[in-house]
């Protein structure tokens, strides 16, 4: 089987993890946790980076520190993995679903239109005209590594006192290459950014995540909340309800070894994307879309679009056929406003997300992928 997206652990991973075991520093303190945070801050340009147990916990704490409270609302994309939507409910708040643009990301124009036309700004707070609830945060997701057209969103959210949490879990390595945000990495633009090191991400720690912020107060509070909110570490005095969300030294050891290889992985990802695009776009009915021109992309996941009439098979048929030929693929996530827990939440003009959810298939994109394997995928698609 050619897998969809699997880890690549051929650097110093074994050496560093072995050191954790030999020194018995295996738990939630140790030099690798600090090193991993430092390396991540340096690479992304974020002032602060706080290592946590996974991307979901990074989003949970970021949203909490954004001031989202029970009964509030958070604007989120319809098309994305469900984790950023679930964390809204962890805080007893409700998601409002937005459509996506051609890059699978939250539609900036429609989101601005929604905020301008469907909400009211009163006494420093934005209220949803339909529900009367406070809208306290917006959570754009840089889907598949494609940078969100984020600057206009940041601007309107500033005007409307809405905090922004960037879900950059899929986009480590993506940075803007033009305009005011030139050279700024995804996850470092808004109030908070979240990274994930789940097994399918550009780099992995098995499971892990990172909170990014440029605000020192937020950073201190994030570290405090993710380490059980200890006011006195010796006497175990806790000033707030805390969380056990800290990354372990073993996981961070993997992370440090993976960071050493990140630039190389990004080169491979880009090369594979370009090769697939060149080859697959010659096949009638199949299409690898462009990535946003305003950013340098990490090309985390390859999204292939199918025109089923031209190609002669629809997405489901093609997925089954590739599976029979030992090629693992995945459809885009079931849209979030259709998921059972969120089926009654508000949606705004969702159109494009339906189209992309129906015609997109993710194809193998691991950094381990050989040319022979890519050719096997391409030739099977041709057949
Ligand atoms: C967009 C998005 N958000 C959040 C997450 C959650 O990250 P984790 O699995 O590390 O909790 C993921 C993927 O895993 C994701 O793809």
Short mmCIF file of C-alpha atoms and ligand atoms in Angstrom, two decimals:
data_model
loop_
_atom_site.label_atom_id
_atom_site.label_comp_id
_atom_site.label_asym_id
_atom_site.label_seq_id
_atom_site.Cartn_x
_atom_site.Cartn_y
_atom_site.Cartn_z
CA UNK A 1 0.00 0.00 0.00
CA UNK A 2 1.27 3.50 -0.81
CA UNK A 3 0.08 5.38 2.30
CA UNK A 4 -1.48 8.84 2.23
CA UNK A 5 0.86 10.67 4.59
CA UNK A 6 3.15 8.96 7.09
CA UNK A 7 6.04 10.00 9.37
CA UNK A 8 9.65 10.23 8.22
CA UNK A 9 11.93 9.51 11.20
CA UNK A 10 15.38 8.99 9.72
CA UNK A 11 17.31 11.76 11.45
CA UNK A 12 18.42 12.03 15.08
CA UNK A 13 15.09 10.83 16.49
CA UNK A 14 16.45 7.56 17.91
CA UNK A 15 19.51 9.25 19.39
CA UNK A 16 17.56 11.97 21.20
CA UNK A 17 14.82 9.65 22.47
CA UNK A 18 17.47 7.21 23.66
CA UNK A 19 19.07 10.05 25.60
CA UNK A 20 15.73 10.80 27.30
CA UNK A 21 15.48 7.17 28.34
CA UNK A 22 19.09 6.88 29.50
CA UNK A 23 18.84 10.06 31.56
CA UNK A 24 15.29 9.14 32.64
CA UNK A 25 14.00 12.58 31.65
CA UNK A 26 10.92 11.22 29.94
CA UNK A 27 8.10 13.31 31.35
CA UNK A 28 6.81 16.86 30.99
CA UNK A 29 10.04 18.66 31.86
CA UNK A 30 13.45 18.41 30.24
CA UNK A 31 15.82 20.11 27.87
CA UNK A 32 14.10 18.95 24.70
CA UNK A 33 10.81 20.62 25.62
CA UNK A 34 12.64 23.94 25.96
CA UNK A 35 14.72 23.37 22.83
CA UNK A 36 11.67 22.44 20.79
CA UNK A 37 9.91 25.64 21.86
CA UNK A 38 12.99 27.75 21.10
CA UNK A 39 13.51 26.17 17.67
CA UNK A 40 9.86 26.64 16.78
CA UNK A 41 9.83 30.28 17.87
CA UNK A 42 12.98 30.90 15.87
CA UNK A 43 11.75 29.12 12.74
CA UNK A 44 8.30 30.73 12.67
CA UNK A 45 9.35 34.13 13.95
CA UNK A 46 6.82 33.91 16.77
CA UNK A 47 7.94 35.71 19.93
CA UNK A 48 6.69 32.85 22.11
CA UNK A 49 5.99 29.16 21.58
CA UNK A 50 4.45 26.90 24.23
CA UNK A 51 4.62 23.13 23.64
CA UNK A 52 1.40 21.24 24.36
CA UNK A 53 0.02 17.73 24.08
CA UNK A 54 -1.63 18.20 20.68
CA UNK A 55 -3.04 20.74 18.22
CA UNK A 56 -6.51 20.45 19.70
CA UNK A 57 -5.31 21.45 23.18
CA UNK A 58 -3.37 24.35 21.58
CA UNK A 59 -6.62 25.56 20.01
CA UNK A 60 -8.61 25.01 23.21
CA UNK A 61 -6.30 27.16 25.35
CA UNK A 62 -5.89 29.79 22.63
CA UNK A 63 -9.64 30.20 22.31
CA UNK A 64 -10.07 30.30 26.08
CA UNK A 65 -7.44 33.03 26.39
CA UNK A 66 -9.18 34.92 23.59
CA UNK A 67 -11.99 35.44 26.05
CA UNK A 68 -14.54 33.04 24.55
CA UNK A 69 -17.14 32.27 27.23
CA UNK A 70 -20.19 30.05 27.54
CA UNK A 71 -22.95 31.28 25.25
CA UNK A 72 -20.60 33.19 22.90
CA UNK A 73 -20.16 32.48 19.21
CA UNK A 74 -17.04 31.82 17.16
CA UNK A 75 -16.83 32.18 13.37
CA UNK A 76 -15.29 29.05 11.82
CA UNK A 77 -14.93 27.44 8.39
CA UNK A 78 -17.38 24.79 7.21
CA UNK A 79 -14.62 22.89 5.44
CA UNK A 80 -11.89 21.70 7.77
CA UNK A 81 -11.07 18.89 10.18
CA UNK A 82 -13.52 18.98 13.09
CA UNK A 83 -11.01 19.73 15.90
CA UNK A 84 -11.27 23.55 15.70
CA UNK A 85 -15.06 23.27 15.77
CA UNK A 86 -15.09 20.91 18.74
CA UNK A 87 -12.97 23.26 20.85
CA UNK A 88 -15.67 25.94 20.50
CA UNK A 89 -18.04 23.55 22.27
CA UNK A 90 -15.41 22.66 24.90
CA UNK A 91 -15.98 26.28 26.01
CA UNK A 92 -19.79 25.95 25.76
CA UNK A 93 -19.80 28.40 22.87
CA UNK A 94 -21.35 27.92 19.42
CA UNK A 95 -19.78 27.90 15.94
CA UNK A 96 -21.10 29.99 13.03
CA UNK A 97 -20.08 28.36 9.75
CA UNK A 98 -18.56 30.19 6.77
CA UNK A 99 -18.02 29.11 3.19
CA UNK A 100 -14.56 28.46 1.71
CA UNK A 101 -12.66 30.04 -1.15
CA UNK A 102 -10.90 28.34 -4.09
CA UNK A 103 -8.00 27.39 -1.77
CA UNK A 104 -10.26 25.47 0.68
CA UNK A 105 -9.83 28.31 3.21
CA UNK A 106 -12.47 30.39 4.95
CA UNK A 107 -13.87 32.86 2.40
CA UNK A 108 -12.49 36.24 3.45
CA UNK A 109 -15.01 38.30 1.45
CA UNK A 110 -18.05 36.41 2.71
CA UNK A 111 -16.76 36.53 6.29
CA UNK A 112 -16.34 40.30 6.08
CA UNK A 113 -19.77 40.60 4.44
CA UNK A 114 -21.26 38.55 7.29
CA UNK A 115 -19.63 40.68 9.97
CA UNK A 116 -20.68 43.93 8.24
CA UNK A 117 -24.26 42.95 7.39
CA UNK A 118 -25.31 40.34 9.91
CA UNK A 119 -23.81 41.67 13.14
CA UNK A 120 -23.99 44.85 15.22
CA UNK A 121 -21.14 46.51 17.10
CA UNK A 122 -22.34 47.85 20.45
CA UNK A 123 -20.35 48.98 23.49
CA UNK A 124 -17.16 47.42 22.19
CA UNK A 125 -18.76 44.06 21.42
CA UNK A 126 -19.95 42.40 18.21
CA UNK A 127 -23.41 40.81 18.43
CA UNK A 128 -24.95 38.40 15.95
CA UNK A 129 -28.21 39.99 14.68
CA UNK A 130 -29.88 36.58 14.29
CA UNK A 131 -29.10 35.08 17.69
CA UNK A 132 -28.29 38.15 19.77
CA UNK A 133 -25.15 36.39 21.00
CA UNK A 134 -21.65 37.88 21.37
CA UNK A 135 -19.18 36.95 18.64
CA UNK A 136 -15.87 36.87 20.46
CA UNK A 137 -13.51 35.06 18.09
CA UNK A 138 -12.77 34.05 14.53
CA UNK A 139 -10.80 30.90 13.81
CA UNK A 140 -9.43 30.73 10.26
CA UNK A 141 -7.71 27.46 9.30
CA UNK A 142 -4.84 27.37 6.79
CA UNK A 143 -6.25 24.29 5.10
CA UNK A 144 -3.79 21.81 3.53
CA UNK A 145 -1.02 24.38 4.15
CA UNK A 146 -2.67 27.07 1.98
CA UNK A 147 -2.34 30.47 3.67
CA UNK A 148 -5.64 32.20 4.42
CA UNK A 149 -6.14 35.65 2.89
CA UNK A 150 -5.89 36.87 6.44
CA UNK A 151 -4.98 40.56 6.49
CA UNK A 152 -8.48 41.93 5.77
CA UNK A 153 -9.86 39.54 8.41
CA UNK A 154 -7.41 40.79 11.01
CA UNK A 155 -8.34 44.38 10.15
CA UNK A 156 -12.09 43.94 10.53
CA UNK A 157 -11.69 41.83 13.67
CA UNK A 158 -9.60 44.60 15.24
CA UNK A 159 -12.33 47.12 14.43
CA UNK A 160 -14.97 44.80 15.89
CA UNK A 161 -13.07 43.58 18.96
CA UNK A 162 -13.11 39.99 17.74
CA UNK A 163 -10.02 37.94 18.65
CA UNK A 164 -8.41 35.81 15.94
CA UNK A 165 -6.94 32.34 16.51
CA UNK A 166 -5.11 30.93 13.50
CA UNK A 167 -5.35 27.19 13.13
CA UNK A 168 -1.95 26.64 11.53
CA UNK A 169 -1.90 22.95 12.41
CA UNK A 170 -1.52 21.99 8.75
CA UNK A 171 0.66 24.87 7.60
CA UNK A 172 3.99 24.79 9.45
CA UNK A 173 6.47 26.30 6.99
CA UNK A 174 3.96 28.39 5.03
CA UNK A 175 4.70 32.12 5.03
CA UNK A 176 3.35 35.18 3.22
CA UNK A 177 5.62 36.41 0.43
CA UNK A 178 4.17 39.82 -0.37
CA UNK A 179 2.39 42.86 1.03
CA UNK A 180 2.39 43.90 4.68
CA UNK A 181 2.73 40.30 5.84
CA UNK A 182 5.81 39.53 3.73
CA UNK A 183 7.98 36.84 5.41
CA UNK A 184 5.48 36.33 8.24
CA UNK A 185 4.64 32.70 8.97
CA UNK A 186 1.10 31.40 9.28
CA UNK A 187 0.22 31.08 12.95
CA UNK A 188 2.14 34.23 13.91
CA UNK A 189 -0.14 36.92 12.50
CA UNK A 190 -3.17 36.79 14.78
CA UNK A 191 -3.57 36.87 18.57
CA UNK A 192 -2.78 33.14 18.69
CA UNK A 193 -1.66 30.38 16.35
CA UNK A 194 -1.82 26.62 16.87
CA UNK A 195 0.47 23.96 15.39
CA UNK A 196 0.00 20.18 15.39
CA UNK A 197 2.60 17.40 15.28
CA UNK A 198 0.15 14.58 14.67
CA UNK A 199 1.60 11.67 12.66
CA UNK A 200 0.41 12.99 9.29
CA UNK A 201 1.79 16.52 9.65
CA UNK A 202 4.92 17.97 7.99
CA UNK A 203 6.85 17.06 11.13
CA UNK A 204 5.60 14.80 13.89
CA UNK A 205 6.15 14.04 17.56
CA UNK A 206 3.65 11.18 17.47
CA UNK A 207 1.16 13.53 19.08
CA UNK A 208 1.90 17.10 20.02
CA UNK A 209 1.13 20.74 19.45
CA UNK A 210 2.34 24.29 19.95
CA UNK A 211 0.70 27.56 20.93
CA UNK A 212 2.21 30.56 19.14
CA UNK A 213 1.74 34.14 20.29
CA UNK A 214 3.61 37.44 20.19
CA UNK A 215 2.02 38.58 23.45
CA UNK A 216 4.04 37.89 26.59
CA UNK A 217 1.04 37.95 28.93
CA UNK A 218 -0.80 35.42 26.76
CA UNK A 219 2.32 33.24 26.61
CA UNK A 220 2.71 33.20 30.39
CA UNK A 221 -0.96 32.43 30.88
CA UNK A 222 -0.85 29.67 28.27
CA UNK A 223 2.09 27.98 30.00
CA UNK A 224 0.32 28.34 33.36
CA UNK A 225 -2.98 26.87 32.19
CA UNK A 226 -1.38 23.99 30.27
CA UNK A 227 0.67 22.93 33.32
CA UNK A 228 -2.19 22.61 35.85
CA UNK A 229 -2.25 26.33 36.84
CA UNK A 230 0.24 25.97 39.68
CA UNK A 231 0.68 29.09 41.83
CA UNK A 232 3.08 27.25 44.12
CA UNK A 233 4.86 24.28 42.54
CA UNK A 234 6.04 22.88 45.86
CA UNK A 235 2.87 23.17 47.92
CA UNK A 236 0.51 22.53 45.01
CA UNK A 237 -1.51 25.69 45.27
CA UNK A 238 -3.68 26.24 42.19
CA UNK A 239 -5.19 29.61 41.38
CA UNK A 240 -7.42 28.42 38.52
CA UNK A 241 -8.74 25.31 36.87
CA UNK A 242 -5.70 24.09 34.95
CA UNK A 243 -5.07 21.48 32.29
CA UNK A 244 -2.54 18.70 31.89
CA UNK A 245 -1.66 19.69 28.34
CA UNK A 246 2.17 19.78 28.49
CA UNK A 247 4.23 17.94 25.86
CA UNK A 248 6.61 15.30 27.22
CA UNK A 249 10.39 15.38 26.85
CA UNK A 250 10.32 12.18 24.75
CA UNK A 251 7.88 13.75 22.31
CA UNK A 252 9.87 16.98 22.26
CA UNK A 253 13.06 14.96 21.55
CA UNK A 254 11.33 13.69 18.42
CA UNK A 255 10.29 17.27 17.67
CA UNK A 256 13.85 18.63 17.90
CA UNK A 257 15.11 15.90 15.58
CA UNK A 258 12.25 16.60 13.17
CA UNK A 259 12.91 20.36 13.22
CA UNK A 260 16.46 19.64 12.04
CA UNK A 261 14.93 18.11 8.90
CA UNK A 262 12.06 20.51 8.35
CA UNK A 263 13.67 22.59 5.58
CA UNK A 264 14.49 19.39 3.69
CA UNK A 265 10.94 18.06 4.12
CA UNK A 266 9.52 21.32 2.78
CA UNK A 267 11.71 21.06 -0.32
CA UNK A 268 10.53 17.49 -0.93
CA UNK A 269 6.88 18.52 -0.43
CA UNK A 270 7.24 21.33 -2.96
CA UNK A 271 8.99 19.11 -5.46
CA UNK A 272 6.31 16.41 -5.13
CA UNK A 273 3.51 18.95 -5.51
CA UNK A 274 5.08 20.35 -8.68
CA UNK A 275 5.71 16.91 -10.15
CA UNK A 276 2.17 15.72 -9.46
CA UNK A 277 0.72 18.97 -10.83
CA UNK A 278 2.71 18.78 -14.04
CA UNK A 279 1.78 15.13 -14.66
CA UNK A 280 -1.78 14.96 -13.36
CA UNK A 281 -2.94 18.18 -15.03
CA UNK A 282 -2.31 16.45 -18.37
CA UNK A 283 -4.96 13.85 -17.55
CA UNK A 284 -8.39 14.88 -18.79
CA UNK A 285 -10.79 15.49 -15.92
CA UNK A 286 -8.15 15.63 -13.17
CA UNK A 287 -6.66 18.80 -11.78
CA UNK A 288 -4.21 19.81 -9.06
CA UNK A 289 -5.10 23.41 -8.17
CA UNK A 290 -2.68 26.28 -7.71
CA UNK A 291 -1.78 27.41 -4.21
CA UNK A 292 -2.20 31.09 -3.16
CA UNK A 293 0.22 33.40 -4.99
CA UNK A 294 0.61 35.61 -1.91
CA UNK A 295 2.33 32.87 0.10
CA UNK A 296 5.10 30.32 -0.06
CA UNK A 297 3.27 27.06 0.58
CA UNK A 298 4.34 24.09 2.70
CA UNK A 299 2.40 21.81 0.29
CA UNK A 300 1.40 19.63 3.22
CA UNK A 301 -1.41 17.75 1.48
CA UNK A 302 -2.03 17.30 -2.23
CA UNK A 303 -5.66 18.00 -3.13
CA UNK A 304 -6.69 16.58 -6.51
CA UNK A 305 -9.95 17.76 -8.08
CA UNK A 306 -12.04 15.52 -10.27
CA UNK A 307 -14.41 16.54 -13.05
CA UNK A 308 -16.33 13.28 -13.01
CA UNK A 309 -18.04 13.85 -16.38
CA UNK A 310 -14.73 14.37 -18.18
CA UNK A 311 -12.84 11.75 -16.21
CA UNK A 312 -15.54 9.09 -16.35
CA UNK A 313 -15.45 8.24 -12.65
CA UNK A 314 -16.60 10.21 -9.64
CA UNK A 315 -14.62 10.69 -6.46
CA UNK A 316 -16.02 7.64 -4.67
CA UNK A 317 -15.38 5.36 -7.65
CA UNK A 318 -11.86 6.68 -8.09
CA UNK A 319 -11.10 6.28 -4.39
CA UNK A 320 -12.27 2.65 -4.50
CA UNK A 321 -10.28 1.98 -7.68
CA UNK A 322 -7.09 3.44 -6.21
CA UNK A 323 -7.65 1.42 -3.04
CA UNK A 324 -7.89 -1.78 -5.10
CA UNK A 325 -4.56 -0.76 -6.61
CA UNK A 326 -3.02 -0.34 -3.17
CA UNK A 327 -2.98 3.46 -3.20
CA UNK A 328 -4.41 5.11 -0.10
CA UNK A 329 -6.41 8.29 -0.65
CA UNK A 330 -8.84 10.36 1.41
CA UNK A 331 -11.83 12.51 0.55
CA UNK A 332 -12.13 15.97 2.08
CA UNK A 333 -13.73 15.96 5.55
CA UNK A 334 -17.50 15.71 5.81
CA UNK A 335 -18.55 19.37 6.08
CA UNK A 336 -18.81 20.54 9.67
CA UNK A 337 -22.25 22.13 9.50
CA UNK A 338 -23.53 18.69 8.47
CA UNK A 339 -21.92 16.88 11.40
CA UNK A 340 -24.47 15.68 13.94
CA UNK A 341 -23.32 17.83 16.91
CA UNK A 342 -23.40 21.00 14.78
CA UNK A 343 -26.35 20.38 12.46
CA UNK A 344 -28.42 23.16 14.08
CA UNK A 345 -25.76 25.86 14.03
CA UNK A 346 -25.92 28.94 11.84
CA UNK A 347 -24.39 28.87 8.35
CA UNK A 348 -23.73 31.74 5.96
CA UNK A 349 -24.01 31.33 2.18
CA UNK A 350 -22.17 28.00 1.96
CA UNK A 351 -21.71 27.06 -1.70
CA UNK A 352 -18.09 26.48 -2.70
CA UNK A 353 -17.47 24.13 0.23
CA UNK A 354 -20.08 21.71 -1.15
CA UNK A 355 -18.41 21.68 -4.56
CA UNK A 356 -14.89 21.12 -3.21
CA UNK A 357 -16.03 18.54 -0.67
CA UNK A 358 -17.59 16.54 -3.47
CA UNK A 359 -14.85 16.65 -6.07
CA UNK A 360 -11.61 16.52 -4.06
CA UNK A 361 -9.42 13.55 -3.27
CA UNK A 362 -6.16 13.75 -1.31
CA UNK A 363 -3.42 11.61 -2.81
CA UNK A 364 -0.21 10.19 -1.26
CA UNK A 365 2.16 12.97 -0.20
CA UNK A 366 4.57 11.62 2.45
CA UNK A 367 8.10 13.01 2.43
CA UNK A 368 9.23 9.37 2.15
CA UNK A 369 7.48 8.98 -1.21
CA UNK A 370 9.72 7.71 -4.03
CA UNK A 371 9.50 8.79 -7.68
CA UNK A 372 8.42 5.23 -8.53
CA UNK A 373 5.54 5.51 -6.08
CA UNK A 374 4.44 8.87 -7.49
CA UNK A 375 4.65 7.43 -11.00
CA UNK A 376 2.58 4.47 -9.83
CA UNK A 377 -0.12 6.89 -8.57
CA UNK A 378 0.01 8.89 -11.82
CA UNK A 379 -0.09 5.81 -14.07
CA UNK A 380 -2.96 4.31 -12.12
CA UNK A 381 -4.88 7.57 -12.53
CA UNK A 382 -4.14 7.48 -16.27
CA UNK A 383 -5.37 3.89 -16.53
C1 LIG B 1 -7.13 21.79 10.80
C2 LIG B 1 -6.77 20.98 12.00
N1 LIG B 1 -7.00 21.49 13.22
C3 LIG B 1 -6.67 20.81 14.33
C4 LIG B 1 -6.09 19.57 14.27
C5 LIG B 1 -5.85 18.87 15.55
O1 LIG B 1 -4.54 18.57 15.80
P1 LIG B 1 -4.18 17.33 16.76
O2 LIG B 1 -4.52 16.09 16.03
O3 LIG B 1 -2.72 17.48 17.01
O4 LIG B 1 -4.99 17.49 18.01
C6 LIG B 1 -5.82 19.00 13.01
C7 LIG B 1 -5.21 17.69 12.79
O5 LIG B 1 -4.84 16.84 13.37
C8 LIG B 1 -6.18 19.72 11.85
O6 LIG B 1 -5.96 19.21 10.64
#
